Short mmCIF file of C-alpha atoms in Angstrom, two decimals:
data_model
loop_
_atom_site.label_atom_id
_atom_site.label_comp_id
_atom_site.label_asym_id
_atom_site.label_seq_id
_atom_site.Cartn_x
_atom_site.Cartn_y
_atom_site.Cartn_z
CA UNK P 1 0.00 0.00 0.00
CA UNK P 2 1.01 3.64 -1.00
CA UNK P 3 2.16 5.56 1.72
CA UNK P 4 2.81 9.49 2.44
CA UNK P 5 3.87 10.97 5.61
CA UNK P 6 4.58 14.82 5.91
CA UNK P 7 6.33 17.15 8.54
CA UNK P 8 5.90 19.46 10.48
CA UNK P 9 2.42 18.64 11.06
CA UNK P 10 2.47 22.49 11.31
CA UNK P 11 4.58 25.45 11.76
CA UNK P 12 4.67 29.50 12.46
CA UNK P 13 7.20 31.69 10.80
CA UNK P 14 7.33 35.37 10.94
CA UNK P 15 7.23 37.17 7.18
CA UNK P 16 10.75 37.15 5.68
CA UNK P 17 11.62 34.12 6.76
CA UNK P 18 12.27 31.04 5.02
CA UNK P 19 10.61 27.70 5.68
CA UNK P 20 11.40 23.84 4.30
CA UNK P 21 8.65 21.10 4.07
CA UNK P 22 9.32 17.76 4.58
CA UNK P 23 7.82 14.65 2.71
CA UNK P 24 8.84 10.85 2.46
CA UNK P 25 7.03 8.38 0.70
CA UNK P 26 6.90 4.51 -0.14
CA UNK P 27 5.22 3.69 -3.68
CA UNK P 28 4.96 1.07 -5.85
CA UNK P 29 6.40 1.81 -9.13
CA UNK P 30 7.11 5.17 -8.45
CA UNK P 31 6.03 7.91 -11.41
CA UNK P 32 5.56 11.45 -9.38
CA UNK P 33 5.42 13.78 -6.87
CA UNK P 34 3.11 16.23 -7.04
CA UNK P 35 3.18 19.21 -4.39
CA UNK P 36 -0.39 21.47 -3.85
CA UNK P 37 -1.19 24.41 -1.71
CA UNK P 38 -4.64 24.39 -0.28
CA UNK P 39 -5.70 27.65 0.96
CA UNK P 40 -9.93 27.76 1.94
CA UNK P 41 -10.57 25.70 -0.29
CA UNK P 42 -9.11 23.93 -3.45
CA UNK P 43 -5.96 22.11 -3.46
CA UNK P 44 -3.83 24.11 -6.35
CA UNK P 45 -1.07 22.31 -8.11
CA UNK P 46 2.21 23.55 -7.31
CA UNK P 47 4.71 20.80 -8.93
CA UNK P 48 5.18 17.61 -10.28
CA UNK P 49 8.76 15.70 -9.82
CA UNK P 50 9.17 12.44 -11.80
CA UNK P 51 12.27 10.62 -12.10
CA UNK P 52 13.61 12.93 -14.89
CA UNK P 53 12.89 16.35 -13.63
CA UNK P 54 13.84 15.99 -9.65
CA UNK P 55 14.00 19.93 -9.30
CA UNK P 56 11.60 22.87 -9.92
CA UNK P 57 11.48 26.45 -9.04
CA UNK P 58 8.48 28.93 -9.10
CA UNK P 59 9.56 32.33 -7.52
CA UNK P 60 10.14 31.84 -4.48
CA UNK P 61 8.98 28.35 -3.72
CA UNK P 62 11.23 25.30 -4.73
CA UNK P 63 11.63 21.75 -4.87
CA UNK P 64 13.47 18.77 -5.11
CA UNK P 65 13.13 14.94 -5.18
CA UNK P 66 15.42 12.40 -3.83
CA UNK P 67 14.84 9.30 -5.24
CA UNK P 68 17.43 7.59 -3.11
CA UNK P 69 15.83 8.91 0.07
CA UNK P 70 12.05 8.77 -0.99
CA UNK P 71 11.36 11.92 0.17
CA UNK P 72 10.99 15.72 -1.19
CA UNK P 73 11.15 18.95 0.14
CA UNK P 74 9.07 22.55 -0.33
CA UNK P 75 11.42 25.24 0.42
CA UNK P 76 9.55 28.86 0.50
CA UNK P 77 12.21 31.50 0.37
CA UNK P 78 11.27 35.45 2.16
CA UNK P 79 7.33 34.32 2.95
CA UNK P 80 4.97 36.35 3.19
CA UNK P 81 1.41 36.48 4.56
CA UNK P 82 -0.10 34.58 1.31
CA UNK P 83 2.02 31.86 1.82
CA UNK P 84 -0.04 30.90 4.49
CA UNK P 85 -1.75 27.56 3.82
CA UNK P 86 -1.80 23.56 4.47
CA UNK P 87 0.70 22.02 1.87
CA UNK P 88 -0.07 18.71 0.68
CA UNK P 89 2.29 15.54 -1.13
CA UNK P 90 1.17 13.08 -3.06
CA UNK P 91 2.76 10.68 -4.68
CA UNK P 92 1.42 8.71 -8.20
CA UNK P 93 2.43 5.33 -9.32
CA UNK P 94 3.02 4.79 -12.91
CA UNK P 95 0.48 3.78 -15.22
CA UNK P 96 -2.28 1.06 -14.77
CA UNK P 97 -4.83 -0.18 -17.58
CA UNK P 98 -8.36 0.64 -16.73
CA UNK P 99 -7.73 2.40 -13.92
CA UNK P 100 -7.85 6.57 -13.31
CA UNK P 101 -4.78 7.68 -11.60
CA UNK P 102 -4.74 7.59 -8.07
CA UNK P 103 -2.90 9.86 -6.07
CA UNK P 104 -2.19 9.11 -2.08
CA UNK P 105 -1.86 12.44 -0.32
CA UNK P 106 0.14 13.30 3.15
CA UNK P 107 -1.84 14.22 5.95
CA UNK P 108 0.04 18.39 5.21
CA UNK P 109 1.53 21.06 6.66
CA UNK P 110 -0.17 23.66 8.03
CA UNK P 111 2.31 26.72 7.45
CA UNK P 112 1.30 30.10 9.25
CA UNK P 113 3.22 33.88 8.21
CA UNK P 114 2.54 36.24 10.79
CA UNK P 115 3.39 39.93 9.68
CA UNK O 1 -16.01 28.08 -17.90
CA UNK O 2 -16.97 27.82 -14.49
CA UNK O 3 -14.33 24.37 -14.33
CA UNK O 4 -15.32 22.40 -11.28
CA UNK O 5 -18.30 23.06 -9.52
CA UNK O 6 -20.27 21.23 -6.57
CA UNK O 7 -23.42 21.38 -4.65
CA UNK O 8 -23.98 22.14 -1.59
CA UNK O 9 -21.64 24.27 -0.42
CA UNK O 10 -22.56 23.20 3.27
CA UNK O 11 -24.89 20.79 4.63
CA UNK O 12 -26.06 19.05 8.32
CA UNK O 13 -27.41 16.06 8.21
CA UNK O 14 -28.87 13.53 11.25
CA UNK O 15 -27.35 10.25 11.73
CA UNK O 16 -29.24 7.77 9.07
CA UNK O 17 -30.32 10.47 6.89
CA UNK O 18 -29.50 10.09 3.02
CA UNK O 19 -28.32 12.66 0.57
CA UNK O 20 -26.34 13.22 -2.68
CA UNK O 21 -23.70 15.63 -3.34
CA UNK O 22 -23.51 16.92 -6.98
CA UNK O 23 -20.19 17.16 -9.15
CA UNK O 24 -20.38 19.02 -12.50
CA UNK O 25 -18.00 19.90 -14.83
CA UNK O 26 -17.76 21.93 -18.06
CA UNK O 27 -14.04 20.86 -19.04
CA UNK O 28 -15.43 17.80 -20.93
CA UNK O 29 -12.48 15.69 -18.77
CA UNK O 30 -13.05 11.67 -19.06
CA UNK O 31 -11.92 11.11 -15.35
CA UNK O 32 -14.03 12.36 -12.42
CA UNK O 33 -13.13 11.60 -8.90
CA UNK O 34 -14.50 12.07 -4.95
CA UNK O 35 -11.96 12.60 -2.51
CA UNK O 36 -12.87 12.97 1.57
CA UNK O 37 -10.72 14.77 3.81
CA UNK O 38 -9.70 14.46 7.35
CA UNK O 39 -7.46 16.97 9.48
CA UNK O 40 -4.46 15.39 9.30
CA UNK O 41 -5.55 13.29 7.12
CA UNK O 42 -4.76 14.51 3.54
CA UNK O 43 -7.45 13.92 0.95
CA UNK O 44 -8.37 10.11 0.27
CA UNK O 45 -10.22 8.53 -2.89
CA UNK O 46 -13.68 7.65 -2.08
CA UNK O 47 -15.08 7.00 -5.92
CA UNK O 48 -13.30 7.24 -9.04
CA UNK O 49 -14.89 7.35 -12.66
CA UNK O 50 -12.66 6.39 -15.90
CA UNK O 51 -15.83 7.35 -18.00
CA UNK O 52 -19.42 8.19 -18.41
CA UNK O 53 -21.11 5.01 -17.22
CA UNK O 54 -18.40 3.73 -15.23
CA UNK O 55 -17.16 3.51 -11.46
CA UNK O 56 -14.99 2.27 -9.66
CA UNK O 57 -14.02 1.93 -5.64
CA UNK O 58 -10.99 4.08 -4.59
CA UNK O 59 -9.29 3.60 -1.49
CA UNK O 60 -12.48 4.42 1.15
CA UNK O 61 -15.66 3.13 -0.24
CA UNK O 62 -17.95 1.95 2.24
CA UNK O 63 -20.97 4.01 3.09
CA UNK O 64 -20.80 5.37 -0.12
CA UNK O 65 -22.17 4.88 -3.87
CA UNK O 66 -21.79 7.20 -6.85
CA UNK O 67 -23.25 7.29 -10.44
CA UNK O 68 -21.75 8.69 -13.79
CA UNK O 69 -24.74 8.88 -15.91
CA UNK O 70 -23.85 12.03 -17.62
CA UNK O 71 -19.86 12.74 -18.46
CA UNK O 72 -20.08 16.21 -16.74
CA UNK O 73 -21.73 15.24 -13.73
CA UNK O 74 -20.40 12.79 -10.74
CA UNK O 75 -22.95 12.25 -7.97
CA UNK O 76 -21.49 10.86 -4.56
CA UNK O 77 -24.59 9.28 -2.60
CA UNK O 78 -24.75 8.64 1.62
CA UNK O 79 -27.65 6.21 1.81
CA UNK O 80 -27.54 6.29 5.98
CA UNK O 81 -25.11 9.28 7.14
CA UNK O 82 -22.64 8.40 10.34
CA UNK O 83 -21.45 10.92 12.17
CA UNK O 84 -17.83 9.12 10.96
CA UNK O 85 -18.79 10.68 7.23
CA UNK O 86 -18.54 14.30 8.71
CA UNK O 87 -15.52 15.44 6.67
CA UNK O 88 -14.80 17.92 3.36
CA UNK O 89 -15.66 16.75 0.27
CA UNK O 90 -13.66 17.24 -3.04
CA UNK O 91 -14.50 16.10 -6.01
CA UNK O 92 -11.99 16.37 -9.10
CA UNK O 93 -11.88 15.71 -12.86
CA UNK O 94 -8.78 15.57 -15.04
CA UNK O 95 -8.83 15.25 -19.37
CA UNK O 96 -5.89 11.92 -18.50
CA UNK O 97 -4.85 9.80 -16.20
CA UNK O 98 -2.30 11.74 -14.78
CA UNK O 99 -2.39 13.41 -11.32
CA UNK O 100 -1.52 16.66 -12.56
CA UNK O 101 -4.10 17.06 -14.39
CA UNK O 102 -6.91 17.16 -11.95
CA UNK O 103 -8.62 20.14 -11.47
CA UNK O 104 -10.40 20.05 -8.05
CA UNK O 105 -13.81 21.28 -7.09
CA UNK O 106 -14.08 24.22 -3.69
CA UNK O 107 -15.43 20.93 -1.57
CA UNK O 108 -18.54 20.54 0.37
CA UNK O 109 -18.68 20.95 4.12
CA UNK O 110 -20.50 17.83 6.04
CA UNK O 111 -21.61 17.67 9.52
CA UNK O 112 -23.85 14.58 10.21
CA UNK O 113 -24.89 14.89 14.12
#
């Protein structure tokens, strides 16, 4: 069985500062990490690692993938207020026939800016 | 396009009451899915769909049925609430099979008493 585990569970940081999220995972036939921010409401995509593209940078927010470790990291650089949030893992295994992808998510990380 | 969209917003219901949460989409994706989720618990795959017409169980089933009759629409269905089903509902849809693709829906609020 697919497995994600996340940490912190949660965390306050004061604006400027910069904050790392931690996620490890166990996967059959590993095919991607995918990283989401989830402010009220929605989970929004963030970024997908796979096996060929272990890094990825947005602004301020990056991420990397160690395959050898089975784990990631979300590193927000100078947050701000709007960074505040519950991030969320999941991990996808590669392809099945007849069957929808199915993602297994981390239980998140509740990240908190204070001004 | 109004993407993802779901119905209610909010809803109470009393243990052993019934009622069906509505899914719609106007992205004409083939994959639909229902999603619960938990504090702490991450979001996990009640109901998936591959397809108008089709279903299939996803990784927490029981207590819960669904229907694809139309490819836009994905009903999730309580046929005897528990309190144990009080939770936030997501449904998503996605044009493949790949996570990345999903598009998720602003979730319904339950509360069964």
């Amino acid at each position: 069985e697919d497995k994600v585990v996340q940490s912190p569970l949660s965390l306050v940081v004061h604006e400027g500062d910069t904050v790392t999220l931690n996620c490890s995972y166990e996967v059959t036939n590993f095919r991607s990490l995918l990283w989401y921010k989830q402010e009220k409401k929605a989970p929004t995509f963030l970024f997908m690692l796979t096996s060929s593209g272990i890094e990825k940078k947005s602004g301020r927010l990056s991420s990397i993938l160690d395959k050898k470790e089975l784990s990631s990291i979300l590193n927000i650089t100078a947050t701000q207020t709007g960074d505040s949030a519950i991030y969320l893992c999941a991990v996808e295994p590669s392809r099945r026939k007849a069957a929808g992808n199915k993602l297994t998510f981390g239980g998140g990380t509740r990240v908190l800016v204070k001004p | 396009n109004a993407g993802v969209t779901q119905t209610p917003k909010f809803r109470v219901l009393k243990t052993g009451q019934s009622m069906t949460l509505l899914c719609a989409q106007d992205m004409n994706h083939e994959y639909m899915y229902w999603y619960r989720q938990d504090p702490g618990m991450g979001l996990r795959l009640i109901h998936y769909s591959v397809g108008e017409g089709t279903t299939a169980k996803g990784e927490v089933p029981d207590g819960y049925n669904v229907s694809r009759l139309k490819k836009q629409n994905f009903l999730l269905g309580l046929e005897s609430a528990a309190p144990s089903q009080t939770s936030v509902y997501f449904c998503a849809s996605s044009y493949s099979e790949w996570g990345e693709t999903q598009y998720f829906g602003p979730g319904t609020r339950l509360l069964v008493l």
